[in-house]
PDB file of C-alpha atoms and ligand atoms in Angstrom:
ATOM      1  CA  MET Z   1       9.487  20.234   1.344  1.00 47.00           C
ATOM      2  CA  ILE Z   2       8.423  21.401  -2.062  1.00 54.00           C
ATOM      3  CA  GLY Z   3       9.342  24.708  -3.577  1.00 50.00           C
ATOM      4  CA  ALA Z   4      12.370  25.864  -1.607  1.00 46.00           C
ATOM      5  CA  ALA Z   5      15.479  27.397  -3.159  1.00 49.00           C
ATOM      6  CA  GLN Z   6      17.098  24.930  -5.487  1.00 66.00           C
ATOM      7  CA  ASN Z   7      19.921  22.667  -4.781  1.00 84.00           C
ATOM      8  CA  GLY Z   8      17.725  19.666  -4.029  1.00 91.00           C
ATOM      9  CA  PRO Z   9      16.402  17.135  -6.530  1.00 96.00           C
ATOM     10  CA  LEU Z  10      14.064  18.114  -9.339  1.00 97.00           C
ATOM     11  CA  VAL Z  11      11.201  15.794 -10.236  1.00 98.00           C
ATOM     12  CA  THR Z  12       9.743  16.329 -13.710  1.00 98.00           C
ATOM     13  CA  LEU Z  13       6.505  14.697 -14.805  1.00 98.00           C
ATOM     14  CA  TRP Z  14       6.760  13.881 -18.524  1.00 98.00           C
ATOM     15  CA  GLY Z  15       3.750  11.581 -18.665  1.00 98.00           C
ATOM     16  CA  THR Z  16       0.962  11.209 -16.120  1.00 98.00           C
ATOM     17  CA  ARG Z  17      -1.776   9.311 -17.981  1.00 98.00           C
ATOM     18  CA  GLY Z  18      -2.560   5.669 -17.343  1.00 98.00           C
ATOM     19  CA  SER Z  19      -3.408   2.840 -19.723  1.00 97.00           C
ATOM     20  CA  ILE Z  20      -3.256   4.668 -23.065  1.00 98.00           C
ATOM     21  CA  ALA Z  21      -2.172   8.066 -24.352  1.00 98.00           C
ATOM     22  CA  THR Z  22      -5.050  10.536 -24.596  1.00 98.00           C
ATOM     23  CA  PRO Z  23      -4.125  13.485 -26.814  1.00 98.00           C
ATOM     24  CA  GLY Z  24      -6.685  16.229 -27.333  1.00 98.00           C
ATOM     25  CA  SER Z  25      -7.933  19.548 -26.062  1.00 98.00           C
ATOM     26  CA  ASP Z  26      -9.850  17.859 -23.205  1.00 98.00           C
ATOM     27  CA  THR Z  27      -6.658  16.512 -21.641  1.00 98.00           C
ATOM     28  CA  ALA Z  28      -4.134  19.246 -22.493  1.00 98.00           C
ATOM     29  CA  HIS Z  29      -3.858  20.570 -18.934  1.00 98.00           C
ATOM     30  CA  TYR Z  30      -3.076  17.362 -17.013  1.00 98.00           C
ATOM     31  CA  GLY Z  31      -1.545  15.760 -20.082  1.00 98.00           C
ATOM     32  CA  GLY Z  32      -2.206  12.877 -22.418  1.00 98.00           C
ATOM     33  CA  ASN Z  33       1.182  11.136 -22.397  1.00 98.00           C
ATOM     34  CA  THR Z  34       1.635   7.905 -20.463  1.00 98.00           C
ATOM     35  CA  ALA Z  35       3.909   7.290 -17.491  1.00 98.00           C
ATOM     36  CA  CYS Z  36       7.354   8.853 -17.381  1.00 99.00           C
ATOM     37  CA  VAL Z  37       9.003  10.669 -14.458  1.00 98.00           C
ATOM     38  CA  GLU Z  38      12.518  12.089 -14.290  1.00 98.00           C
ATOM     39  CA  VAL Z  39      14.503  12.721 -11.114  1.00 98.00           C
ATOM     40  CA  CYS Z  40      17.597  14.917 -11.457  1.00 97.00           C
ATOM     41  CA  TYR Z  41      20.097  15.567  -8.704  1.00 96.00           C
ATOM     42  CA  ARG Z  42      23.692  16.806  -8.833  1.00 94.00           C
ATOM     43  CA  GLU Z  43      24.430  16.029 -12.486  1.00 90.00           C
ATOM     44  CA  LYS Z  44      22.702  12.650 -12.385  1.00 95.00           C
ATOM     45  CA  ARG Z  45      19.402  11.740 -13.938  1.00 95.00           C
ATOM     46  CA  ILE Z  46      17.188   8.724 -13.487  1.00 98.00           C
ATOM     47  CA  ILE Z  47      14.034   8.010 -15.452  1.00 98.00           C
ATOM     48  CA  LEU Z  48      11.115   6.069 -14.066  1.00 99.00           C
ATOM     49  CA  ASP Z  49       9.150   4.327 -16.815  1.00 98.00           C
ATOM     50  CA  ALA Z  50       9.174   4.859 -20.560  1.00 98.00           C
ATOM     51  CA  GLY Z  51       5.586   5.646 -21.451  1.00 98.00           C
ATOM     52  CA  THR Z  52       4.963   8.057 -24.305  1.00 98.00           C
ATOM     53  CA  GLY Z  53       6.118  10.955 -22.102  1.00 98.00           C
ATOM     54  CA  ILE Z  54       9.743   9.853 -22.537  1.00 98.00           C
ATOM     55  CA  ARG Z  55       9.676  11.099 -26.129  1.00 98.00           C
ATOM     56  CA  GLU Z  56       9.443  14.722 -25.034  1.00 98.00           C
ATOM     57  CA  LEU Z  57      12.101  14.157 -22.348  1.00 98.00           C
ATOM     58  CA  GLY Z  58      14.461  12.803 -25.011  1.00 97.00           C
ATOM     59  CA  LYS Z  59      13.886  15.841 -27.201  1.00 96.00           C
ATOM     60  CA  GLN Z  60      15.069  18.133 -24.399  1.00 94.00           C
ATOM     61  CA  ILE Z  61      18.490  16.466 -24.232  1.00 89.00           C
ATOM     62  CA  PRO Z  62      20.980  18.269 -26.493  1.00 81.00           C
ATOM     63  CA  GLN Z  63      22.091  15.702 -29.078  1.00 76.00           C
ATOM     64  CA  THR Z  64      25.474  17.350 -29.550  1.00 72.00           C
ATOM     65  CA  ASP Z  65      26.356  17.108 -25.908  1.00 67.00           C
ATOM     66  CA  GLY Z  66      28.867  14.274 -26.154  1.00 74.00           C
ATOM     67  CA  HIS Z  67      28.383  11.206 -23.990  1.00 84.00           C
ATOM     68  CA  ASN Z  68      25.239  11.022 -21.883  1.00 90.00           C
ATOM     69  CA  GLU Z  69      24.360   8.243 -19.506  1.00 94.00           C
ATOM     70  CA  PHE Z  70      20.727   7.328 -18.900  1.00 97.00           C
ATOM     71  CA  HIS Z  71      19.365   5.159 -16.110  1.00 98.00           C
ATOM     72  CA  LEU Z  72      15.903   3.919 -17.007  1.00 98.00           C
ATOM     73  CA  PHE Z  73      13.928   2.099 -14.322  1.00 98.00           C
ATOM     74  CA  LEU Z  74      10.912   0.170 -15.569  1.00 97.00           C
ATOM     75  CA  SER Z  75       8.143  -0.576 -13.092  1.00 98.00           C
ATOM     76  CA  HIS Z  76       6.838  -3.224 -15.508  1.00 96.00           C
ATOM     77  CA  THR Z  77       6.339  -3.686 -19.218  1.00 95.00           C
ATOM     78  CA  HIS Z  78       2.698  -2.871 -19.847  1.00 97.00           C
ATOM     79  CA  TRP Z  79       2.362  -0.694 -22.943  1.00 97.00           C
ATOM     80  CA  ASP Z  80       1.780   2.542 -21.053  1.00 98.00           C
ATOM     81  CA  HIS Z  81       5.198   2.125 -19.379  1.00 98.00           C
ATOM     82  CA  ILE Z  82       7.388   1.165 -22.356  1.00 98.00           C
ATOM     83  CA  GLN Z  83       5.748   2.428 -25.528  1.00 98.00           C
ATOM     84  CA  GLY Z  84       7.651   5.694 -25.681  1.00 98.00           C
ATOM     85  CA  PHE Z  85      11.078   4.060 -25.727  1.00 98.00           C
ATOM     86  CA  PRO Z  86      11.326   3.522 -29.526  1.00 98.00           C
ATOM     87  CA  PHE Z  87      10.897   7.308 -29.842  1.00 98.00           C
ATOM     88  CA  PHE Z  88      13.550   8.191 -27.237  1.00 98.00           C
ATOM     89  CA  LEU Z  89      16.065  10.170 -29.312  1.00 96.00           C
ATOM     90  CA  PRO Z  90      19.116   9.543 -27.087  1.00 96.00           C
ATOM     91  CA  ALA Z  91      18.894   5.855 -28.060  1.00 97.00           C
ATOM     92  CA  TYR Z  92      19.803   6.924 -31.616  1.00 96.00           C
ATOM     93  CA  ASN Z  93      23.076   8.556 -30.569  1.00 95.00           C
ATOM     94  CA  PRO Z  94      26.130   6.239 -30.466  1.00 94.00           C
ATOM     95  CA  ALA Z  95      27.760   8.475 -27.860  1.00 94.00           C
ATOM     96  CA  ASN Z  96      25.097   7.560 -25.300  1.00 96.00           C
ATOM     97  CA  THR Z  97      24.766   4.730 -22.823  1.00 96.00           C
ATOM     98  CA  ILE Z  98      21.389   3.521 -21.567  1.00 97.00           C
ATOM     99  CA  HIS Z  99      21.074   1.324 -18.517  1.00 98.00           C
ATOM    100  CA  PHE Z 100      17.760  -0.474 -18.071  1.00 97.00           C
ATOM    101  CA  TYR Z 101      16.678  -1.715 -14.657  1.00 97.00           C
ATOM    102  CA  GLY Z 102      13.818  -4.095 -14.041  1.00 95.00           C
ATOM    103  CA  SER Z 103      12.447  -6.692 -11.723  1.00 92.00           C
ATOM    104  CA  HIS Z 104      14.822  -9.518 -10.835  1.00 82.00           C
ATOM    105  CA  ASN Z 105      12.002 -11.975 -11.387  1.00 69.00           C
ATOM    106  CA  LYS Z 106      11.564 -10.885 -14.957  1.00 68.00           C
ATOM    107  CA  GLU Z 107      14.976  -9.511 -15.863  1.00 53.00           C
ATOM    108  CA  ALA Z 108      15.613 -12.275 -18.374  1.00 57.00           C
ATOM    109  CA  LYS Z 109      12.481 -11.190 -20.126  1.00 81.00           C
ATOM    110  CA  LEU Z 110      13.006  -7.418 -19.997  1.00 90.00           C
ATOM    111  CA  GLU Z 111      15.407  -7.189 -22.929  1.00 92.00           C
ATOM    112  CA  LYS Z 112      13.270  -9.650 -24.869  1.00 92.00           C
ATOM    113  CA  ILE Z 113      10.084  -7.690 -24.278  1.00 93.00           C
ATOM    114  CA  LEU Z 114      11.629  -4.349 -25.261  1.00 95.00           C
ATOM    115  CA  THR Z 115      13.134  -5.984 -28.334  1.00 96.00           C
ATOM    116  CA  GLY Z 116       9.760  -7.549 -29.099  1.00 95.00           C
ATOM    117  CA  GLN Z 117       7.918  -4.230 -29.163  1.00 95.00           C
ATOM    118  CA  MET Z 118      10.423  -3.066 -31.808  1.00 97.00           C
ATOM    119  CA  HIS Z 119      10.043  -6.163 -33.976  1.00 97.00           C
ATOM    120  CA  GLN Z 120       9.622  -5.152 -37.603  1.00 97.00           C
ATOM    121  CA  SER Z 121       5.949  -6.118 -37.459  1.00 97.00           C
ATOM    122  CA  TYR Z 122       5.434  -3.181 -35.095  1.00 97.00           C
ATOM    123  CA  PHE Z 123       8.218  -0.678 -35.702  1.00 97.00           C
ATOM    124  CA  PRO Z 124      10.650   0.206 -38.511  1.00 97.00           C
ATOM    125  CA  VAL Z 125      13.818   0.251 -36.365  1.00 98.00           C
ATOM    126  CA  GLN Z 126      14.890  -2.839 -34.435  1.00 97.00           C
ATOM    127  CA  MET Z 127      16.287  -2.712 -30.917  1.00 96.00           C
ATOM    128  CA  GLN Z 128      19.607  -4.235 -32.004  1.00 96.00           C
ATOM    129  CA  ASP Z 129      20.022  -1.482 -34.593  1.00 97.00           C
ATOM    130  CA  LEU Z 130      19.868   1.321 -32.037  1.00 98.00           C
ATOM    131  CA  PRO Z 131      23.345   2.863 -31.887  1.00 97.00           C
ATOM    132  CA  ALA Z 132      23.440   3.707 -28.165  1.00 97.00           C
ATOM    133  CA  GLN Z 133      25.175   1.249 -25.837  1.00 97.00           C
ATOM    134  CA  MET Z 134      22.519  -0.585 -23.847  1.00 97.00           C
ATOM    135  CA  TYR Z 135      22.821  -2.636 -20.684  1.00 96.00           C
ATOM    136  CA  PHE Z 136      20.161  -4.547 -18.775  1.00 94.00           C
ATOM    137  CA  HIS Z 137      20.268  -4.864 -15.010  1.00 93.00           C
ATOM    138  CA  GLU Z 138      18.331  -6.888 -12.515  1.00 90.00           C
ATOM    139  CA  LEU Z 139      17.255  -5.117  -9.344  1.00 93.00           C
ATOM    140  CA  THR Z 140      17.662  -6.797  -5.974  1.00 90.00           C
ATOM    141  CA  ASP Z 141      16.546  -5.862  -2.474  1.00 89.00           C
ATOM    142  CA  GLN Z 142      19.763  -3.888  -2.076  1.00 95.00           C
ATOM    143  CA  PRO Z 143      19.575  -0.164  -2.796  1.00 97.00           C
ATOM    144  CA  LEU Z 144      21.315   0.992  -5.940  1.00 97.00           C
ATOM    145  CA  ILE Z 145      23.587   4.041  -5.847  1.00 97.00           C
ATOM    146  CA  ILE Z 146      23.852   6.337  -8.845  1.00 97.00           C
ATOM    147  CA  GLY Z 147      25.914   9.402  -8.000  1.00 96.00           C
ATOM    148  CA  ASP Z 148      24.200  10.963  -4.996  1.00 96.00           C
ATOM    149  CA  LEU Z 149      20.918   9.207  -5.727  1.00 98.00           C
ATOM    150  CA  GLN Z 150      19.915   6.043  -3.923  1.00 98.00           C
ATOM    151  CA  ILE Z 151      17.175   3.892  -5.431  1.00 98.00           C
ATOM    152  CA  GLN Z 152      15.339   1.122  -3.644  1.00 98.00           C
ATOM    153  CA  ALA Z 153      12.941  -1.132  -5.541  1.00 98.00           C
ATOM    154  CA  GLN Z 154      10.219  -3.377  -4.185  1.00 97.00           C
ATOM    155  CA  GLU Z 155       7.834  -5.791  -5.875  1.00 96.00           C
ATOM    156  CA  GLN Z 156       4.148  -4.943  -6.049  1.00 96.00           C
ATOM    157  CA  VAL Z 157       2.034  -8.051  -6.318  1.00 93.00           C
ATOM    158  CA  TYR Z 158      -1.367  -6.451  -6.668  1.00 96.00           C
ATOM    159  CA  HIS Z 159      -1.223  -5.568 -10.340  1.00 96.00           C
ATOM    160  CA  PRO Z 160      -1.760  -8.014 -13.213  1.00 95.00           C
ATOM    161  CA  GLY Z 161       1.707  -9.488 -13.873  1.00 92.00           C
ATOM    162  CA  GLY Z 162       3.198  -7.498 -10.978  1.00 94.00           C
ATOM    163  CA  SER Z 163       5.122  -4.232 -10.981  1.00 96.00           C
ATOM    164  CA  LEU Z 164       7.892  -2.462  -9.067  1.00 97.00           C
ATOM    165  CA  ARG Z 165       7.758   0.612  -6.887  1.00 98.00           C
ATOM    166  CA  PHE Z 166      10.797   2.842  -6.377  1.00 98.00           C
ATOM    167  CA  ARG Z 167      11.959   4.898  -3.416  1.00 98.00           C
ATOM    168  CA  VAL Z 168      14.517   7.487  -4.458  1.00 98.00           C
ATOM    169  CA  SER Z 169      16.607   9.351  -1.894  1.00 98.00           C
ATOM    170  CA  ALA Z 170      18.564  12.430  -2.898  1.00 96.00           C
ATOM    171  CA  GLY Z 171      20.216  14.481  -0.181  1.00 93.00           C
ATOM    172  CA  LYS Z 172      17.577  14.840   2.519  1.00 94.00           C
ATOM    173  CA  ALA Z 173      14.670  14.464   0.124  1.00 97.00           C
ATOM    174  CA  THR Z 174      12.751  11.302  -0.693  1.00 98.00           C
ATOM    175  CA  VAL Z 175      10.412  10.667  -3.582  1.00 98.00           C
ATOM    176  CA  VAL Z 176       8.462   7.439  -3.967  1.00 98.00           C
ATOM    177  CA  TYR Z 177       7.010   6.272  -7.275  1.00 98.00           C
ATOM    178  CA  ALA Z 178       4.338   3.628  -6.736  1.00 98.00           C
ATOM    179  CA  SER Z 179       2.208   3.385  -9.837  1.00 98.00           C
ATOM    180  CA  ASP Z 180       0.210   0.396 -11.032  1.00 98.00           C
ATOM    181  CA  VAL Z 181      -0.792  -1.183  -7.761  1.00 98.00           C
ATOM    182  CA  GLU Z 182      -4.215  -1.948  -6.314  1.00 98.00           C
ATOM    183  CA  ILE Z 183      -4.051  -1.172  -2.606  1.00 98.00           C
ATOM    184  CA  ASP Z 184      -7.838  -1.131  -2.183  1.00 97.00           C
ATOM    185  CA  GLY Z 185      -7.773  -4.910  -2.410  1.00 92.00           C
ATOM    186  CA  ILE Z 186      -5.358  -5.277   0.524  1.00 96.00           C
ATOM    187  CA  CYS Z 187      -5.844  -2.265   2.805  1.00 96.00           C
ATOM    188  CA  GLU Z 188      -8.491  -3.917   4.956  1.00 95.00           C
ATOM    189  CA  ALA Z 189      -7.083  -7.439   4.998  1.00 96.00           C
ATOM    190  CA  ALA Z 190      -7.333  -9.576   8.124  1.00 96.00           C
ATOM    191  CA  PRO Z 191      -4.146  -9.556  10.246  1.00 96.00           C
ATOM    192  CA  ASN Z 192      -1.399 -12.067   9.415  1.00 96.00           C
ATOM    193  CA  THR Z 193      -2.590 -12.694   5.885  1.00 97.00           C
ATOM    194  CA  PRO Z 194      -0.373 -12.251   2.808  1.00 96.00           C
ATOM    195  CA  GLU Z 195      -2.556  -9.292   1.839  1.00 97.00           C
ATOM    196  CA  ALA Z 196      -2.012  -7.594   5.196  1.00 97.00           C
ATOM    197  CA  ARG Z 197       1.749  -8.111   4.911  1.00 97.00           C
ATOM    198  CA  GLN Z 198       1.756  -6.643   1.418  1.00 97.00           C
ATOM    199  CA  PHE Z 199      -0.170  -3.616   2.607  1.00 98.00           C
ATOM    200  CA  ALA Z 200       2.178  -3.126   5.565  1.00 98.00           C
ATOM    201  CA  ALA Z 201       5.131  -3.293   3.154  1.00 98.00           C
ATOM    202  CA  TYR Z 202       3.514  -0.622   0.979  1.00 98.00           C
ATOM    203  CA  CYS Z 203       2.962   1.632   4.009  1.00 98.00           C
ATOM    204  CA  ARG Z 204       6.567   1.215   5.205  1.00 98.00           C
ATOM    205  CA  PHE Z 205       7.902   1.883   1.729  1.00 98.00           C
ATOM    206  CA  ILE Z 206       6.066   5.194   1.320  1.00 98.00           C
ATOM    207  CA  ALA Z 207       6.527   6.316   4.940  1.00 98.00           C
ATOM    208  CA  ASN Z 208       7.445   9.975   5.411  1.00 98.00           C
ATOM    209  CA  ALA Z 209       8.164  10.547   1.719  1.00 98.00           C
ATOM    210  CA  ASP Z 210       8.418  14.197   0.767  1.00 98.00           C
ATOM    211  CA  LEU Z 211       6.619  13.323  -2.448  1.00 98.00           C
ATOM    212  CA  LEU Z 212       4.606  10.212  -3.270  1.00 98.00           C
ATOM    213  CA  ILE Z 213       3.650   9.705  -6.910  1.00 98.00           C
ATOM    214  CA  ALA Z 214       0.863   7.198  -6.431  1.00 98.00           C
ATOM    215  CA  ASP Z 215      -1.397   5.104  -8.585  1.00 98.00           C
ATOM    216  CA  ALA Z 216      -4.760   6.812  -8.154  1.00 97.00           C
ATOM    217  CA  GLN Z 217      -6.925   6.031 -11.124  1.00 97.00           C
ATOM    218  CA  TYR Z 218     -10.465   5.778  -9.785  1.00 97.00           C
ATOM    219  CA  THR Z 219     -12.986   7.252  -7.405  1.00 97.00           C
ATOM    220  CA  ARG Z 220     -14.007   4.671  -4.839  1.00 96.00           C
ATOM    221  CA  GLU Z 221     -17.350   4.449  -6.620  1.00 96.00           C
ATOM    222  CA  ASP Z 222     -15.676   3.659  -9.966  1.00 96.00           C
ATOM    223  CA  TYR Z 223     -13.321   1.219  -8.268  1.00 97.00           C
ATOM    224  CA  ALA Z 224     -16.261  -0.924  -7.184  1.00 97.00           C
ATOM    225  CA  THR Z 225     -16.745  -2.054 -10.788  1.00 97.00           C
ATOM    226  CA  ARG Z 226     -13.003  -2.315 -11.553  1.00 97.00           C
ATOM    227  CA  LYS Z 227     -11.736  -4.651  -8.857  1.00 97.00           C
ATOM    228  CA  GLY Z 228      -8.759  -6.720  -9.969  1.00 96.00           C
ATOM    229  CA  TRP Z 229      -7.740  -4.251 -12.680  1.00 97.00           C
ATOM    230  CA  GLY Z 230      -4.630  -3.341 -10.675  1.00 98.00           C
ATOM    231  CA  HIS Z 231      -5.309   0.279  -9.760  1.00 98.00           C
ATOM    232  CA  SER Z 232      -6.277   2.172  -6.627  1.00 98.00           C
ATOM    233  CA  SER Z 233      -8.944   4.620  -5.552  1.00 98.00           C
ATOM    234  CA  PHE Z 234      -8.338   8.240  -4.596  1.00 98.00           C
ATOM    235  CA  GLU Z 235      -9.870   7.781  -1.159  1.00 97.00           C
ATOM    236  CA  THR Z 236      -7.709   4.801  -0.203  1.00 98.00           C
ATOM    237  CA  VAL Z 237      -4.517   6.399  -1.494  1.00 98.00           C
ATOM    238  CA  ILE Z 238      -5.179   9.656   0.356  1.00 98.00           C
ATOM    239  CA  GLU Z 239      -6.034   7.882   3.621  1.00 97.00           C
ATOM    240  CA  THR Z 240      -3.011   5.585   3.380  1.00 98.00           C
ATOM    241  CA  ALA Z 241      -0.536   8.315   2.439  1.00 98.00           C
ATOM    242  CA  THR Z 242      -1.821  10.573   5.216  1.00 97.00           C
ATOM    243  CA  ARG Z 243      -1.374   7.856   7.820  1.00 97.00           C
ATOM    244  CA  ALA Z 244       2.113   7.082   6.490  1.00 98.00           C
ATOM    245  CA  GLY Z 245       3.236  10.679   6.998  1.00 97.00           C
ATOM    246  CA  VAL Z 246       3.642  11.487   3.299  1.00 98.00           C
ATOM    247  CA  LYS Z 247       4.012  15.250   2.846  1.00 97.00           C
ATOM    248  CA  HIS Z 248       2.974  15.780  -0.778  1.00 97.00           C
ATOM    249  CA  LEU Z 249       0.833  13.371  -2.749  1.00 98.00           C
ATOM    250  CA  ALA Z 250       0.768  13.438  -6.549  1.00 98.00           C
ATOM    251  CA  MET Z 251      -2.214  11.510  -7.893  1.00 98.00           C
ATOM    252  CA  PHE Z 252      -0.909   9.660 -10.949  1.00 98.00           C
ATOM    253  CA  HIS Z 253      -1.918   7.280 -13.752  1.00 98.00           C
ATOM    254  CA  HIS Z 254      -5.049   9.233 -14.670  1.00 98.00           C
ATOM    255  CA  ASP Z 255      -7.876   7.246 -16.136  1.00 98.00           C
ATOM    256  CA  PRO Z 256      -8.042   7.829 -19.918  1.00 98.00           C
ATOM    257  CA  ASP Z 257     -11.690   8.859 -19.575  1.00 97.00           C
ATOM    258  CA  ASN Z 258     -10.971  11.620 -17.070  1.00 98.00           C
ATOM    259  CA  THR Z 259     -10.836  14.974 -18.851  1.00 98.00           C
ATOM    260  CA  ASP Z 260      -9.251  18.127 -17.427  1.00 98.00           C
ATOM    261  CA  ASN Z 261     -12.657  19.344 -16.228  1.00 98.00           C
ATOM    262  CA  ILE Z 262     -13.312  16.113 -14.372  1.00 98.00           C
ATOM    263  CA  ILE Z 263      -9.844  16.110 -12.806  1.00 98.00           C
ATOM    264  CA  ASN Z 264     -10.226  19.762 -11.766  1.00 98.00           C
ATOM    265  CA  GLU Z 265     -13.360  18.789  -9.887  1.00 97.00           C
ATOM    266  CA  PHE Z 266     -11.543  15.884  -8.209  1.00 97.00           C
ATOM    267  CA  GLU Z 267      -8.693  18.129  -7.186  1.00 95.00           C
ATOM    268  CA  GLN Z 268     -10.939  20.755  -5.629  1.00 95.00           C
ATOM    269  CA  TYR Z 269     -13.089  18.223  -3.817  1.00 94.00           C
ATOM    270  CA  TYR Z 270     -10.347  15.968  -2.466  1.00 93.00           C
ATOM    271  CA  ALA Z 271      -7.997  18.796  -1.487  1.00 87.00           C
ATOM    272  CA  SER Z 272     -10.752  20.148   0.770  1.00 88.00           C
ATOM    273  CA  THR Z 273     -11.566  16.754   2.295  1.00 88.00           C
ATOM    274  CA  ALA Z 274      -7.916  15.899   3.065  1.00 88.00           C
ATOM    275  CA  PRO Z 275      -6.529  18.794   5.130  1.00 85.00           C
ATOM    276  CA  ASP Z 276      -3.602  16.826   6.569  1.00 88.00           C
ATOM    277  CA  ILE Z 277      -1.762  16.203   3.309  1.00 94.00           C
ATOM    278  CA  ALA Z 278      -0.976  18.297   0.222  1.00 96.00           C
ATOM    279  CA  VAL Z 279      -2.827  16.446  -2.558  1.00 97.00           C
ATOM    280  CA  PHE Z 280      -2.652  17.386  -6.222  1.00 97.00           C
ATOM    281  CA  TRP Z 281      -3.267  15.654  -9.532  1.00 98.00           C
ATOM    282  CA  ALA Z 282       0.002  15.142 -11.411  1.00 98.00           C
ATOM    283  CA  ARG Z 283       0.293  17.433 -14.398  1.00 98.00           C
ATOM    284  CA  GLU Z 284       2.436  16.630 -17.422  1.00 98.00           C
ATOM    285  CA  GLY Z 285       5.291  19.083 -17.954  1.00 98.00           C
ATOM    286  CA  THR Z 286       5.534  20.121 -14.301  1.00 98.00           C
ATOM    287  CA  THR Z 287       8.841  20.181 -12.450  1.00 98.00           C
ATOM    288  CA  ILE Z 288       8.612  19.750  -8.701  1.00 97.00           C
ATOM    289  CA  PRO Z 289      11.638  20.945  -6.728  1.00 96.00           C
ATOM    290  CA  LEU Z 290      12.329  19.103  -3.474  1.00 94.00           C
ATOM    291  CA  ALA Z 291      14.437  20.774  -0.825  1.00 84.00           C
TER     292      ALA Z 291
HETATM  293 ZN1  LIG R   1       0.020   1.578 -16.236  1.00 57.15          ZN
HETATM  294 ZN1  LIG R   2       0.256  -1.896 -15.627  1.00 57.15          ZN
END
């Protein structure tokens, strides 16, 4: 349930845009910062992706607060999911600890890639010069426990280079973050094919979530000319989430070309055509309380 009296987890959307940041008056309402979502529950905080939205998150953390521990889960290392990290102020405080979590297939590369984007050719401060303590972790099939949060990760094959999705349980609430995946390419696969198994895994992973933050970049019409780009259509995401018993669906990873006016039209149209699920377009700066 969304919106009940608060002792459940709080989900804050710090960046909702896909592909590249889109500042400007045309995108101010839904936001121009790229992917970053925070889940807070009982004194613990996890961060999902480090797109440009993480900069604003970092600014909200009091820098005089003594030791803070950050758990940063990276779905993958495309620019729109890591580019904000060099501007994450808590990394510049020696009192802080930052734990990074990434795919076990690519874990060896995660530290290297993040270090690479801060090479002096691209950025004035190098990763090894950041004063915070930093640790890199490889995710397995086993759920990870952080305080009263439980995080399960699963590989998503249908995105160039792959990505991870995360299912976060906190008390009785569940939020799933499944950005950067192309389910249109697998949702109608013939039975007993790898595609069909991947789609079934997606459906099981999102099942009955209170909130699904889903890759939903295109209309089905736009998708037709963007097959293989690694993103999903609104129609397929809404149909799939409805069938999986998802209660609230946040459409996420907005196409850089979609202005606030365009997204407003989407929201009105699709909310009326999908009566069995609460659909909304994710808006930067919003906090969603889960009961
Ligand atoms: Zn992305
Ligand atoms: Zn990507």
